[in-house]
Amino acid sequence: MSVLELKRKANQIRQDIITMLLPAKSGHPGGSLSSADVLSVLYFHEMNVRPEEPHWADRDRFVLAKGHAAPVLYAALAERGFFPKEELLGLRQTGRMLQGHPDMKKTPGVDMSTGSLGQGLSAANGMAMAGKLDQKDYRVHVVLGDGEMAEGQVWEAAMAAAHYKLDNLVAFLDFNGLQIDGTTDQVMSSDPLPDKWKAFGWHVIEVDGHDIEALVAAFTEAKATKGKPTIMIAKTIKGKGVSFMEDQAGWHGNAPNAEQAEQALKELREEAAQLG
Ligand SMILES: Cc1ncc(C[n+]2csc(CCOP(=O)(O)OP(=O)(O)O)c2C)c(N)n1
Ligand SMILES: [Mg+2]
């Protein structure tokens, strides 16, 4: 897919995030919008998956460690054809397949249940190690939050991934500077992140998390990196694409009302029209 087409997919994913949060009346727009570009690149450029066969043994794996951003994953999976788009309107409803946090037992395409921050990288490590032991070529991708860096388990997993030379593992750190109720610096500073990950033995790529072309190049670089795992420390804007949600901790876990959703969709449709 071309860079322009990937940008269009990211825009569609953002529109779908807003559309599904409105009837749900709850959920997390900020961190979902923040990761829309990388999910577009993963599901429409990078990952080898079969929507009609979600458990295909050789598929590339994906773990959304920051599981509260489930809407971005659901939007990408629906757009890729894992399930009908109408399901998005059942977000967070009892008995439906799209729960508030990803559930691998309920949703086709979800490889790991997440939501408790800190666990996703360990799960991804296990998948990557299994791939090596089974001599499979699949790759494992994980999206982490910067607030999530406060979890000690992340650093145990970081150490283990380097120790086991998991070069089939790629992490994307959504470095938006905000977590649940303030800046990551105020709540629990994890600076300097590139130095820390380098010290833990990872190949570090610093990248603009909204620059599709740069992301495509970063995944190519990750693939060429042997003997160690790769992490993209990706500068992003929480709420990216919706003016009044951008860089606002208040939009971490609040759904828009009808008027706000309409305004958000108007802005995103304008962006789509500009893309052509
Ligand atoms: C173990 C654990 N502690 C607390 C929470 C509550 N919580 C949900 S989201 C969040 C902030 C996450 O911030 P960040 O990782 O930066 O995510 P993003 O900014 O991308 O939304 C917190 C503390 C949780 N889900 N899991
Ligand atoms: Mg954050």
PDB file of C-alpha atoms and ligand atoms in Angstrom:
ATOM      1  CA  MET A   1       0.000   0.000   0.000  1.00  0.00           C
ATOM      2  CA  SER A   2       1.287   3.508  -0.828  1.00  0.00           C
ATOM      3  CA  VAL A   3       2.053   6.115   1.832  1.00  0.00           C
ATOM      4  CA  LEU A   4      -1.055   8.054   0.750  1.00  0.00           C
ATOM      5  CA  GLU A   5      -3.243   4.964   1.111  1.00  0.00           C
ATOM      6  CA  LEU A   6      -1.775   4.287   4.567  1.00  0.00           C
ATOM      7  CA  LYS A   7      -2.576   7.893   5.548  1.00  0.00           C
ATOM      8  CA  ARG A   8      -6.153   7.363   4.368  1.00  0.00           C
ATOM      9  CA  LYS A   9      -6.396   4.183   6.442  1.00  0.00           C
ATOM     10  CA  ALA A  10      -5.094   6.018   9.517  1.00  0.00           C
ATOM     11  CA  ASN A  11      -7.729   8.702   8.968  1.00  0.00           C
ATOM     12  CA  GLN A  12     -10.459   6.058   8.616  1.00  0.00           C
ATOM     13  CA  ILE A  13      -9.248   4.366  11.803  1.00  0.00           C
ATOM     14  CA  ARG A  14      -9.481   7.730  13.616  1.00  0.00           C
ATOM     15  CA  GLN A  15     -13.016   8.302  12.333  1.00  0.00           C
ATOM     16  CA  ASP A  16     -14.023   4.814  13.469  1.00  0.00           C
ATOM     17  CA  ILE A  17     -12.575   5.422  16.941  1.00  0.00           C
ATOM     18  CA  ILE A  18     -14.860   8.429  17.369  1.00  0.00           C
ATOM     19  CA  THR A  19     -17.846   6.637  15.826  1.00  0.00           C
ATOM     20  CA  MET A  20     -17.593   3.676  18.206  1.00  0.00           C
ATOM     21  CA  LEU A  21     -16.994   5.720  21.346  1.00  0.00           C
ATOM     22  CA  LEU A  22     -20.186   7.749  20.916  1.00  0.00           C
ATOM     23  CA  PRO A  23     -22.738   4.934  21.520  1.00  0.00           C
ATOM     24  CA  ALA A  24     -20.406   3.286  24.082  1.00  0.00           C
ATOM     25  CA  LYS A  25     -20.480   6.509  26.152  1.00  0.00           C
ATOM     26  CA  SER A  26     -17.127   5.519  27.655  1.00  0.00           C
ATOM     27  CA  GLY A  27     -13.649   4.528  26.516  1.00  0.00           C
ATOM     28  CA  HIS A  28     -10.255   6.007  25.743  1.00  0.00           C
ATOM     29  CA  PRO A  29      -9.950   8.350  22.745  1.00  0.00           C
ATOM     30  CA  GLY A  30      -6.595  10.044  23.533  1.00  0.00           C
ATOM     31  CA  GLY A  31      -4.292   7.025  23.475  1.00  0.00           C
ATOM     32  CA  SER A  32      -6.278   5.434  20.645  1.00  0.00           C
ATOM     33  CA  LEU A  33      -5.911   8.435  18.315  1.00  0.00           C
ATOM     34  CA  SER A  34      -2.257   8.658  19.289  1.00  0.00           C
ATOM     35  CA  SER A  35      -1.521   5.141  17.923  1.00  0.00           C
ATOM     36  CA  ALA A  36      -3.657   5.252  14.749  1.00  0.00           C
ATOM     37  CA  ASP A  37      -0.750   5.844  12.343  1.00  0.00           C
ATOM     38  CA  VAL A  38       1.343   2.931  13.556  1.00  0.00           C
ATOM     39  CA  LEU A  39      -1.688   0.609  13.549  1.00  0.00           C
ATOM     40  CA  SER A  40      -2.327   1.621   9.940  1.00  0.00           C
ATOM     41  CA  VAL A  41       1.284   0.800   9.003  1.00  0.00           C
ATOM     42  CA  LEU A  42       1.188  -2.486  10.929  1.00  0.00           C
ATOM     43  CA  TYR A  43      -2.109  -3.825   9.599  1.00  0.00           C
ATOM     44  CA  PHE A  44      -1.885  -2.474   6.032  1.00  0.00           C
ATOM     45  CA  HIS A  45       1.830  -2.618   5.297  1.00  0.00           C
ATOM     46  CA  GLU A  46       3.924  -4.565   7.745  1.00  0.00           C
ATOM     47  CA  MET A  47       2.089  -7.517   9.213  1.00  0.00           C
ATOM     48  CA  ASN A  48       1.470 -10.796   7.483  1.00  0.00           C
ATOM     49  CA  VAL A  49      -2.019 -11.804   8.661  1.00  0.00           C
ATOM     50  CA  ARG A  50      -5.055 -13.618   7.294  1.00  0.00           C
ATOM     51  CA  PRO A  51      -8.319 -12.019   8.423  1.00  0.00           C
ATOM     52  CA  GLU A  52     -10.244 -15.099   7.258  1.00  0.00           C
ATOM     53  CA  GLU A  53      -7.956 -17.317   9.350  1.00  0.00           C
ATOM     54  CA  PRO A  54      -7.162 -15.318  12.519  1.00  0.00           C
ATOM     55  CA  HIS A  55      -5.331 -18.212  14.229  1.00  0.00           C
ATOM     56  CA  TRP A  56      -3.113 -19.032  11.230  1.00  0.00           C
ATOM     57  CA  ALA A  57       0.018 -20.453  12.889  1.00  0.00           C
ATOM     58  CA  ASP A  58       2.512 -18.435  10.808  1.00  0.00           C
ATOM     59  CA  ARG A  59       0.844 -15.035  11.234  1.00  0.00           C
ATOM     60  CA  ASP A  60       2.721 -12.062  12.609  1.00  0.00           C
ATOM     61  CA  ARG A  61       1.571 -11.374  16.161  1.00  0.00           C
ATOM     62  CA  PHE A  62       0.364  -8.126  17.707  1.00  0.00           C
ATOM     63  CA  VAL A  63       0.063  -7.195  21.383  1.00  0.00           C
ATOM     64  CA  LEU A  64      -1.543  -3.920  22.468  1.00  0.00           C
ATOM     65  CA  ALA A  65       0.207  -3.616  25.824  1.00  0.00           C
ATOM     66  CA  LYS A  66      -1.643  -0.331  26.483  1.00  0.00           C
ATOM     67  CA  GLY A  67      -4.908  -2.265  26.277  1.00  0.00           C
ATOM     68  CA  HIS A  68      -7.094   0.725  27.200  1.00  0.00           C
ATOM     69  CA  ALA A  69      -6.474   1.939  23.618  1.00  0.00           C
ATOM     70  CA  ALA A  70      -8.608  -1.009  22.414  1.00  0.00           C
ATOM     71  CA  PRO A  71     -10.667   1.193  20.034  1.00  0.00           C
ATOM     72  CA  VAL A  72      -7.655   1.748  17.763  1.00  0.00           C
ATOM     73  CA  LEU A  73      -7.057  -2.000  17.553  1.00  0.00           C
ATOM     74  CA  TYR A  74     -10.734  -2.751  16.917  1.00  0.00           C
ATOM     75  CA  ALA A  75     -10.911  -0.087  14.207  1.00  0.00           C
ATOM     76  CA  ALA A  76      -7.803  -1.516  12.481  1.00  0.00           C
ATOM     77  CA  LEU A  77      -9.037  -5.120  12.735  1.00  0.00           C
ATOM     78  CA  ALA A  78     -12.466  -4.220  11.336  1.00  0.00           C
ATOM     79  CA  GLU A  79     -10.925  -2.160   8.520  1.00  0.00           C
ATOM     80  CA  ARG A  80      -8.619  -5.125   7.701  1.00  0.00           C
ATOM     81  CA  GLY A  81     -11.653  -7.426   7.544  1.00  0.00           C
ATOM     82  CA  PHE A  82     -11.385  -9.534  10.707  1.00  0.00           C
ATOM     83  CA  PHE A  83     -15.035  -8.814  11.545  1.00  0.00           C
ATOM     84  CA  PRO A  84     -17.864  -6.628  10.204  1.00  0.00           C
ATOM     85  CA  LYS A  85     -17.641  -2.907  10.880  1.00  0.00           C
ATOM     86  CA  GLU A  86     -21.106  -2.925  12.479  1.00  0.00           C
ATOM     87  CA  GLU A  87     -19.522  -4.674  15.472  1.00  0.00           C
ATOM     88  CA  LEU A  88     -17.775  -1.393  16.309  1.00  0.00           C
ATOM     89  CA  LEU A  89     -21.124   0.039  17.405  1.00  0.00           C
ATOM     90  CA  GLY A  90     -21.371  -2.671  20.078  1.00  0.00           C
ATOM     91  CA  LEU A  91     -18.213  -1.464  21.836  1.00  0.00           C
ATOM     92  CA  ARG A  92     -18.271  -2.100  25.601  1.00  0.00           C
ATOM     93  CA  GLN A  93     -21.703  -3.739  25.536  1.00  0.00           C
ATOM     94  CA  THR A  94     -22.210  -6.889  27.592  1.00  0.00           C
ATOM     95  CA  GLY A  95     -22.290 -10.031  25.467  1.00  0.00           C
ATOM     96  CA  ARG A  96     -20.685  -8.409  22.415  1.00  0.00           C
ATOM     97  CA  MET A  97     -17.237  -9.212  20.989  1.00  0.00           C
ATOM     98  CA  LEU A  98     -15.622  -5.798  21.579  1.00  0.00           C
ATOM     99  CA  GLN A  99     -15.066  -5.354  25.287  1.00  0.00           C
ATOM    100  CA  GLY A 100     -13.487  -2.313  26.946  1.00  0.00           C
ATOM    101  CA  HIS A 101     -10.066  -3.963  26.815  1.00  0.00           C
ATOM    102  CA  PRO A 102      -8.842  -6.525  24.243  1.00  0.00           C
ATOM    103  CA  ASP A 103     -10.017 -10.090  24.900  1.00  0.00           C
ATOM    104  CA  MET A 104      -8.346 -12.829  22.834  1.00  0.00           C
ATOM    105  CA  LYS A 105     -11.198 -15.212  23.593  1.00  0.00           C
ATOM    106  CA  LYS A 106     -13.882 -12.886  22.226  1.00  0.00           C
ATOM    107  CA  THR A 107     -12.399 -10.953  19.304  1.00  0.00           C
ATOM    108  CA  PRO A 108     -11.006 -12.424  16.068  1.00  0.00           C
ATOM    109  CA  GLY A 109      -7.511 -11.034  15.459  1.00  0.00           C
ATOM    110  CA  VAL A 110      -6.704 -10.236  19.091  1.00  0.00           C
ATOM    111  CA  ASP A 111      -3.600 -12.265  19.981  1.00  0.00           C
ATOM    112  CA  MET A 112      -3.348 -11.291  23.654  1.00  0.00           C
ATOM    113  CA  SER A 113      -5.761 -10.066  26.319  1.00  0.00           C
ATOM    114  CA  THR A 114      -4.423  -6.860  27.838  1.00  0.00           C
ATOM    115  CA  GLY A 115      -5.451  -3.917  29.984  1.00  0.00           C
ATOM    116  CA  SER A 116      -3.387  -4.414  33.078  1.00  0.00           C
ATOM    117  CA  LEU A 117      -0.426  -2.231  32.125  1.00  0.00           C
ATOM    118  CA  GLY A 118       3.046  -3.746  32.227  1.00  0.00           C
ATOM    119  CA  GLN A 119       2.223  -7.277  31.077  1.00  0.00           C
ATOM    120  CA  GLY A 120       2.146  -6.925  27.291  1.00  0.00           C
ATOM    121  CA  LEU A 121       5.875  -6.962  26.615  1.00  0.00           C
ATOM    122  CA  SER A 122       6.300 -10.158  28.661  1.00  0.00           C
ATOM    123  CA  ALA A 123       3.562 -11.821  26.606  1.00  0.00           C
ATOM    124  CA  ALA A 124       5.190 -10.624  23.378  1.00  0.00           C
ATOM    125  CA  ASN A 125       8.525 -12.030  24.585  1.00  0.00           C
ATOM    126  CA  GLY A 126       6.892 -15.422  25.014  1.00  0.00           C
ATOM    127  CA  MET A 127       5.482 -15.327  21.482  1.00  0.00           C
ATOM    128  CA  ALA A 128       8.858 -14.280  20.062  1.00  0.00           C
ATOM    129  CA  MET A 129      10.695 -17.004  21.978  1.00  0.00           C
ATOM    130  CA  ALA A 130       8.171 -19.604  20.822  1.00  0.00           C
ATOM    131  CA  GLY A 131       8.731 -18.437  17.248  1.00  0.00           C
ATOM    132  CA  LYS A 132      12.474 -18.984  17.608  1.00  0.00           C
ATOM    133  CA  LEU A 133      12.066 -22.411  19.232  1.00  0.00           C
ATOM    134  CA  ASP A 134       9.614 -23.499  16.531  1.00  0.00           C
ATOM    135  CA  GLN A 135      11.905 -22.065  13.821  1.00  0.00           C
ATOM    136  CA  LYS A 136       9.090 -19.924  12.464  1.00  0.00           C
ATOM    137  CA  ASP A 137       9.607 -16.687  10.554  1.00  0.00           C
ATOM    138  CA  TYR A 138       6.748 -14.736  12.102  1.00  0.00           C
ATOM    139  CA  ARG A 139       7.441 -11.409  13.800  1.00  0.00           C
ATOM    140  CA  VAL A 140       5.924 -10.035  16.986  1.00  0.00           C
ATOM    141  CA  HIS A 141       4.847  -6.410  17.450  1.00  0.00           C
ATOM    142  CA  VAL A 142       3.908  -4.698  20.674  1.00  0.00           C
ATOM    143  CA  VAL A 143       2.610  -1.170  21.349  1.00  0.00           C
ATOM    144  CA  LEU A 144       3.485   0.249  24.760  1.00  0.00           C
ATOM    145  CA  GLY A 145       2.474   3.485  26.501  1.00  0.00           C
ATOM    146  CA  ASP A 146       4.919   5.950  28.040  1.00  0.00           C
ATOM    147  CA  GLY A 147       2.919   6.002  31.290  1.00  0.00           C
ATOM    148  CA  GLU A 148       3.220   2.219  31.186  1.00  0.00           C
ATOM    149  CA  MET A 149       6.995   2.628  31.618  1.00  0.00           C
ATOM    150  CA  ALA A 150       6.289   3.104  35.345  1.00  0.00           C
ATOM    151  CA  GLU A 151       5.528  -0.627  35.578  1.00  0.00           C
ATOM    152  CA  GLY A 152       8.560  -2.606  36.788  1.00  0.00           C
ATOM    153  CA  GLN A 153       7.557  -5.662  34.773  1.00  0.00           C
ATOM    154  CA  VAL A 154       8.308  -3.742  31.556  1.00  0.00           C
ATOM    155  CA  TRP A 155      11.969  -3.548  32.553  1.00  0.00           C
ATOM    156  CA  GLU A 156      12.192  -7.223  33.487  1.00  0.00           C
ATOM    157  CA  ALA A 157      10.795  -8.019  30.059  1.00  0.00           C
ATOM    158  CA  ALA A 158      13.156  -5.526  28.380  1.00  0.00           C
ATOM    159  CA  MET A 159      16.107  -7.277  30.002  1.00  0.00           C
ATOM    160  CA  ALA A 160      14.852 -10.752  29.030  1.00  0.00           C
ATOM    161  CA  ALA A 161      14.183  -9.811  25.376  1.00  0.00           C
ATOM    162  CA  ALA A 162      17.764  -8.611  24.964  1.00  0.00           C
ATOM    163  CA  HIS A 163      19.155 -11.612  26.863  1.00  0.00           C
ATOM    164  CA  TYR A 164      17.364 -14.006  24.514  1.00  0.00           C
ATOM    165  CA  LYS A 165      18.323 -11.917  21.445  1.00  0.00           C
ATOM    166  CA  LEU A 166      14.714 -11.613  20.294  1.00  0.00           C
ATOM    167  CA  ASP A 167      15.347  -9.905  16.958  1.00  0.00           C
ATOM    168  CA  ASN A 168      11.896 -11.052  15.800  1.00  0.00           C
ATOM    169  CA  LEU A 169      10.357  -8.633  18.319  1.00  0.00           C
ATOM    170  CA  VAL A 170       9.574  -4.967  17.609  1.00  0.00           C
ATOM    171  CA  ALA A 171       8.197  -2.584  20.221  1.00  0.00           C
ATOM    172  CA  PHE A 172       6.571   0.769  19.503  1.00  0.00           C
ATOM    173  CA  LEU A 173       6.606   3.128  22.456  1.00  0.00           C
ATOM    174  CA  ASP A 174       3.828   5.693  22.082  1.00  0.00           C
ATOM    175  CA  PHE A 175       5.685   8.628  23.583  1.00  0.00           C
ATOM    176  CA  ASN A 176       2.833  11.148  23.911  1.00  0.00           C
ATOM    177  CA  GLY A 177       4.024  12.621  27.207  1.00  0.00           C
ATOM    178  CA  LEU A 178       0.699  12.085  28.981  1.00  0.00           C
ATOM    179  CA  GLN A 179      -0.812   9.340  31.049  1.00  0.00           C
ATOM    180  CA  ILE A 180      -4.084   9.020  32.938  1.00  0.00           C
ATOM    181  CA  ASP A 181      -4.221  12.327  34.802  1.00  0.00           C
ATOM    182  CA  GLY A 182      -1.182  14.377  33.918  1.00  0.00           C
ATOM    183  CA  THR A 183       2.134  14.425  32.158  1.00  0.00           C
ATOM    184  CA  THR A 184       4.377  11.390  32.494  1.00  0.00           C
ATOM    185  CA  ASP A 185       7.014  13.753  33.882  1.00  0.00           C
ATOM    186  CA  GLN A 186       4.693  14.824  36.731  1.00  0.00           C
ATOM    187  CA  VAL A 187       3.383  11.353  37.545  1.00  0.00           C
ATOM    188  CA  MET A 188       6.528   9.218  37.104  1.00  0.00           C
ATOM    189  CA  SER A 189       9.325  10.408  34.888  1.00  0.00           C
ATOM    190  CA  SER A 190      10.965   7.704  32.788  1.00  0.00           C
ATOM    191  CA  ASP A 191      13.496   9.980  31.060  1.00  0.00           C
ATOM    192  CA  PRO A 192      15.765   9.490  29.266  1.00  0.00           C
ATOM    193  CA  LEU A 193      13.927   6.701  27.465  1.00  0.00           C
ATOM    194  CA  PRO A 194      16.289   6.159  24.492  1.00  0.00           C
ATOM    195  CA  ASP A 195      19.284   5.836  26.831  1.00  0.00           C
ATOM    196  CA  LYS A 196      17.440   3.434  29.116  1.00  0.00           C
ATOM    197  CA  TRP A 197      16.381   1.107  26.291  1.00  0.00           C
ATOM    198  CA  LYS A 198      19.874   1.222  24.774  1.00  0.00           C
ATOM    199  CA  ALA A 199      21.331   0.322  28.161  1.00  0.00           C
ATOM    200  CA  PHE A 200      18.934  -2.628  28.314  1.00  0.00           C
ATOM    201  CA  GLY A 201      20.438  -3.926  25.059  1.00  0.00           C
ATOM    202  CA  TRP A 202      17.826  -2.868  22.513  1.00  0.00           C
ATOM    203  CA  HIS A 203      18.248  -1.312  19.093  1.00  0.00           C
ATOM    204  CA  VAL A 204      16.581   2.087  19.479  1.00  0.00           C
ATOM    205  CA  ILE A 205      14.984   4.091  16.669  1.00  0.00           C
ATOM    206  CA  GLU A 206      13.664   7.549  17.503  1.00  0.00           C
ATOM    207  CA  VAL A 207      10.851   8.395  15.124  1.00  0.00           C
ATOM    208  CA  ASP A 208       7.890  10.726  14.608  1.00  0.00           C
ATOM    209  CA  GLY A 209       4.981   8.399  15.397  1.00  0.00           C
ATOM    210  CA  HIS A 210       2.675  10.252  12.984  1.00  0.00           C
ATOM    211  CA  ASP A 211       5.041  10.207   9.993  1.00  0.00           C
ATOM    212  CA  ILE A 212       3.890   7.215   7.945  1.00  0.00           C
ATOM    213  CA  GLU A 213       6.908   7.251   5.655  1.00  0.00           C
ATOM    214  CA  ALA A 214       9.304   7.328   8.618  1.00  0.00           C
ATOM    215  CA  LEU A 215       7.394   4.487  10.293  1.00  0.00           C
ATOM    216  CA  VAL A 216       7.603   2.308   7.186  1.00  0.00           C
ATOM    217  CA  ALA A 217      11.379   2.936   7.087  1.00  0.00           C
ATOM    218  CA  ALA A 218      11.684   2.167  10.811  1.00  0.00           C
ATOM    219  CA  PHE A 219      10.010  -1.229  10.388  1.00  0.00           C
ATOM    220  CA  THR A 220      12.409  -2.000   7.529  1.00  0.00           C
ATOM    221  CA  GLU A 221      15.336  -1.045   9.768  1.00  0.00           C
ATOM    222  CA  ALA A 222      13.952  -3.242  12.552  1.00  0.00           C
ATOM    223  CA  LYS A 223      13.756  -6.208  10.195  1.00  0.00           C
ATOM    224  CA  ALA A 224      17.398  -5.711   9.184  1.00  0.00           C
ATOM    225  CA  THR A 225      18.552  -5.571  12.820  1.00  0.00           C
ATOM    226  CA  LYS A 226      19.909  -8.925  13.949  1.00  0.00           C
ATOM    227  CA  GLY A 227      20.755 -10.256  17.398  1.00  0.00           C
ATOM    228  CA  LYS A 228      18.704  -7.791  19.430  1.00  0.00           C
ATOM    229  CA  PRO A 229      15.110  -6.555  19.711  1.00  0.00           C
ATOM    230  CA  THR A 230      14.157  -3.146  18.301  1.00  0.00           C
ATOM    231  CA  ILE A 231      12.140  -0.394  19.942  1.00  0.00           C
ATOM    232  CA  MET A 232      10.756   2.685  18.228  1.00  0.00           C
ATOM    233  CA  ILE A 233      10.555   5.573  20.633  1.00  0.00           C
ATOM    234  CA  ALA A 234       7.878   7.437  18.795  1.00  0.00           C
ATOM    235  CA  LYS A 235       7.033  11.046  19.548  1.00  0.00           C
ATOM    236  CA  THR A 236       3.266  11.340  19.281  1.00  0.00           C
ATOM    237  CA  ILE A 237       0.424  13.651  20.246  1.00  0.00           C
ATOM    238  CA  LYS A 238      -2.258  12.194  22.470  1.00  0.00           C
ATOM    239  CA  GLY A 239      -5.647  12.784  20.791  1.00  0.00           C
ATOM    240  CA  LYS A 240      -3.922  13.365  17.411  1.00  0.00           C
ATOM    241  CA  GLY A 241      -6.258  14.503  14.641  1.00  0.00           C
ATOM    242  CA  VAL A 242      -9.025  16.035  16.778  1.00  0.00           C
ATOM    243  CA  SER A 243      -8.092  19.613  17.681  1.00  0.00           C
ATOM    244  CA  PHE A 244      -9.819  19.835  21.059  1.00  0.00           C
ATOM    245  CA  MET A 245      -8.501  16.413  22.192  1.00  0.00           C
ATOM    246  CA  GLU A 246      -4.862  16.989  21.240  1.00  0.00           C
ATOM    247  CA  ASP A 247      -2.398  16.992  24.137  1.00  0.00           C
ATOM    248  CA  GLN A 248      -5.185  17.013  26.754  1.00  0.00           C
ATOM    249  CA  ALA A 249      -4.951  14.529  29.641  1.00  0.00           C
ATOM    250  CA  GLY A 250      -8.697  15.121  30.141  1.00  0.00           C
ATOM    251  CA  TRP A 251      -9.383  13.132  26.959  1.00  0.00           C
ATOM    252  CA  HIS A 252      -7.514  10.049  28.225  1.00  0.00           C
ATOM    253  CA  GLY A 253     -10.641   8.180  29.272  1.00  0.00           C
ATOM    254  CA  ASN A 254     -13.728  10.188  28.317  1.00  0.00           C
ATOM    255  CA  ALA A 255     -16.049   9.547  25.393  1.00  0.00           C
ATOM    256  CA  PRO A 256     -17.227  12.514  23.311  1.00  0.00           C
ATOM    257  CA  ASN A 257     -20.882  13.570  23.479  1.00  0.00           C
ATOM    258  CA  ALA A 258     -22.909  13.851  20.253  1.00  0.00           C
ATOM    259  CA  GLU A 259     -21.860  17.440  19.571  1.00  0.00           C
ATOM    260  CA  GLN A 260     -18.182  16.737  20.250  1.00  0.00           C
ATOM    261  CA  ALA A 261     -18.250  13.584  18.130  1.00  0.00           C
ATOM    262  CA  GLU A 262     -19.790  15.541  15.258  1.00  0.00           C
ATOM    263  CA  GLN A 263     -17.079  18.198  15.508  1.00  0.00           C
ATOM    264  CA  ALA A 264     -14.347  15.536  15.679  1.00  0.00           C
ATOM    265  CA  LEU A 265     -15.709  13.708  12.631  1.00  0.00           C
ATOM    266  CA  LYS A 266     -16.009  16.984  10.732  1.00  0.00           C
ATOM    267  CA  GLU A 267     -12.321  17.701  11.314  1.00  0.00           C
ATOM    268  CA  LEU A 268     -11.295  14.181  10.334  1.00  0.00           C
ATOM    269  CA  ARG A 269     -13.431  14.232   7.175  1.00  0.00           C
ATOM    270  CA  GLU A 270     -11.805  17.545   6.232  1.00  0.00           C
ATOM    271  CA  GLU A 271      -8.403  15.945   6.688  1.00  0.00           C
ATOM    272  CA  ALA A 272      -9.506  13.026   4.500  1.00  0.00           C
ATOM    273  CA  ALA A 273     -10.690  15.442   1.793  1.00  0.00           C
ATOM    274  CA  GLN A 274      -7.313  17.203   1.870  1.00  0.00           C
ATOM    275  CA  LEU A 275      -5.533  13.881   1.428  1.00  0.00           C
ATOM    276  CA  GLY A 276      -7.586  13.402  -1.720  1.00  0.00           C
TER     277      GLY A 276
HETATM  278  C1  LIG B   1      -1.506  -2.086  36.211  1.00  0.00           C
HETATM  279  C2  LIG B   1      -2.357  -0.923  35.859  1.00  0.00           C
HETATM  280  N1  LIG B   1      -2.349   0.176  36.633  1.00  0.00           N
HETATM  281  C3  LIG B   1      -3.156   1.222  36.330  1.00  0.00           C
HETATM  282  C4  LIG B   1      -3.987   1.173  35.244  1.00  0.00           C
HETATM  283  C5  LIG B   1      -4.905   2.341  34.959  1.00  0.00           C
HETATM  284  N2  LIG B   1      -4.516   3.061  33.769  1.00  0.00           N
HETATM  285  C6  LIG B   1      -5.151   2.886  32.589  1.00  0.00           C
HETATM  286  S1  LIG B   1      -4.504   3.797  31.360  1.00  0.00           S
HETATM  287  C7  LIG B   1      -3.346   4.486  32.390  1.00  0.00           C
HETATM  288  C8  LIG B   1      -2.357   5.480  31.883  1.00  0.00           C
HETATM  289  C9  LIG B   1      -1.569   4.944  30.753  1.00  0.00           C
HETATM  290  O1  LIG B   1      -0.786   5.934  30.163  1.00  0.00           O
HETATM  291  P1  LIG B   1       0.067   5.617  28.913  1.00  0.00           P
HETATM  292  O2  LIG B   1       0.751   4.314  29.088  1.00  0.00           O
HETATM  293  O3  LIG B   1       0.937   6.781  28.662  1.00  0.00           O
HETATM  294  O4  LIG B   1      -1.039   5.424  27.773  1.00  0.00           O
HETATM  295  P2  LIG B   1      -1.542   6.467  26.642  1.00  0.00           P
HETATM  296  O5  LIG B   1      -1.046   7.820  26.987  1.00  0.00           O
HETATM  297  O6  LIG B   1      -0.960   5.985  25.369  1.00  0.00           O
HETATM  298  O7  LIG B   1      -3.033   6.368  26.677  1.00  0.00           O
HETATM  299  C10 LIG B   1      -3.485   3.986  33.679  1.00  0.00           C
HETATM  300  C11 LIG B   1      -2.634   4.380  34.812  1.00  0.00           C
HETATM  301  C12 LIG B   1      -3.965   0.005  34.452  1.00  0.00           C
HETATM  302  N3  LIG B   1      -4.727  -0.131  33.355  1.00  0.00           N
HETATM  303  N4  LIG B   1      -3.144  -1.021  34.767  1.00  0.00           N
HETATM  304 MG    MG B   2       1.016   8.249  27.289  1.00  0.00          MG
END
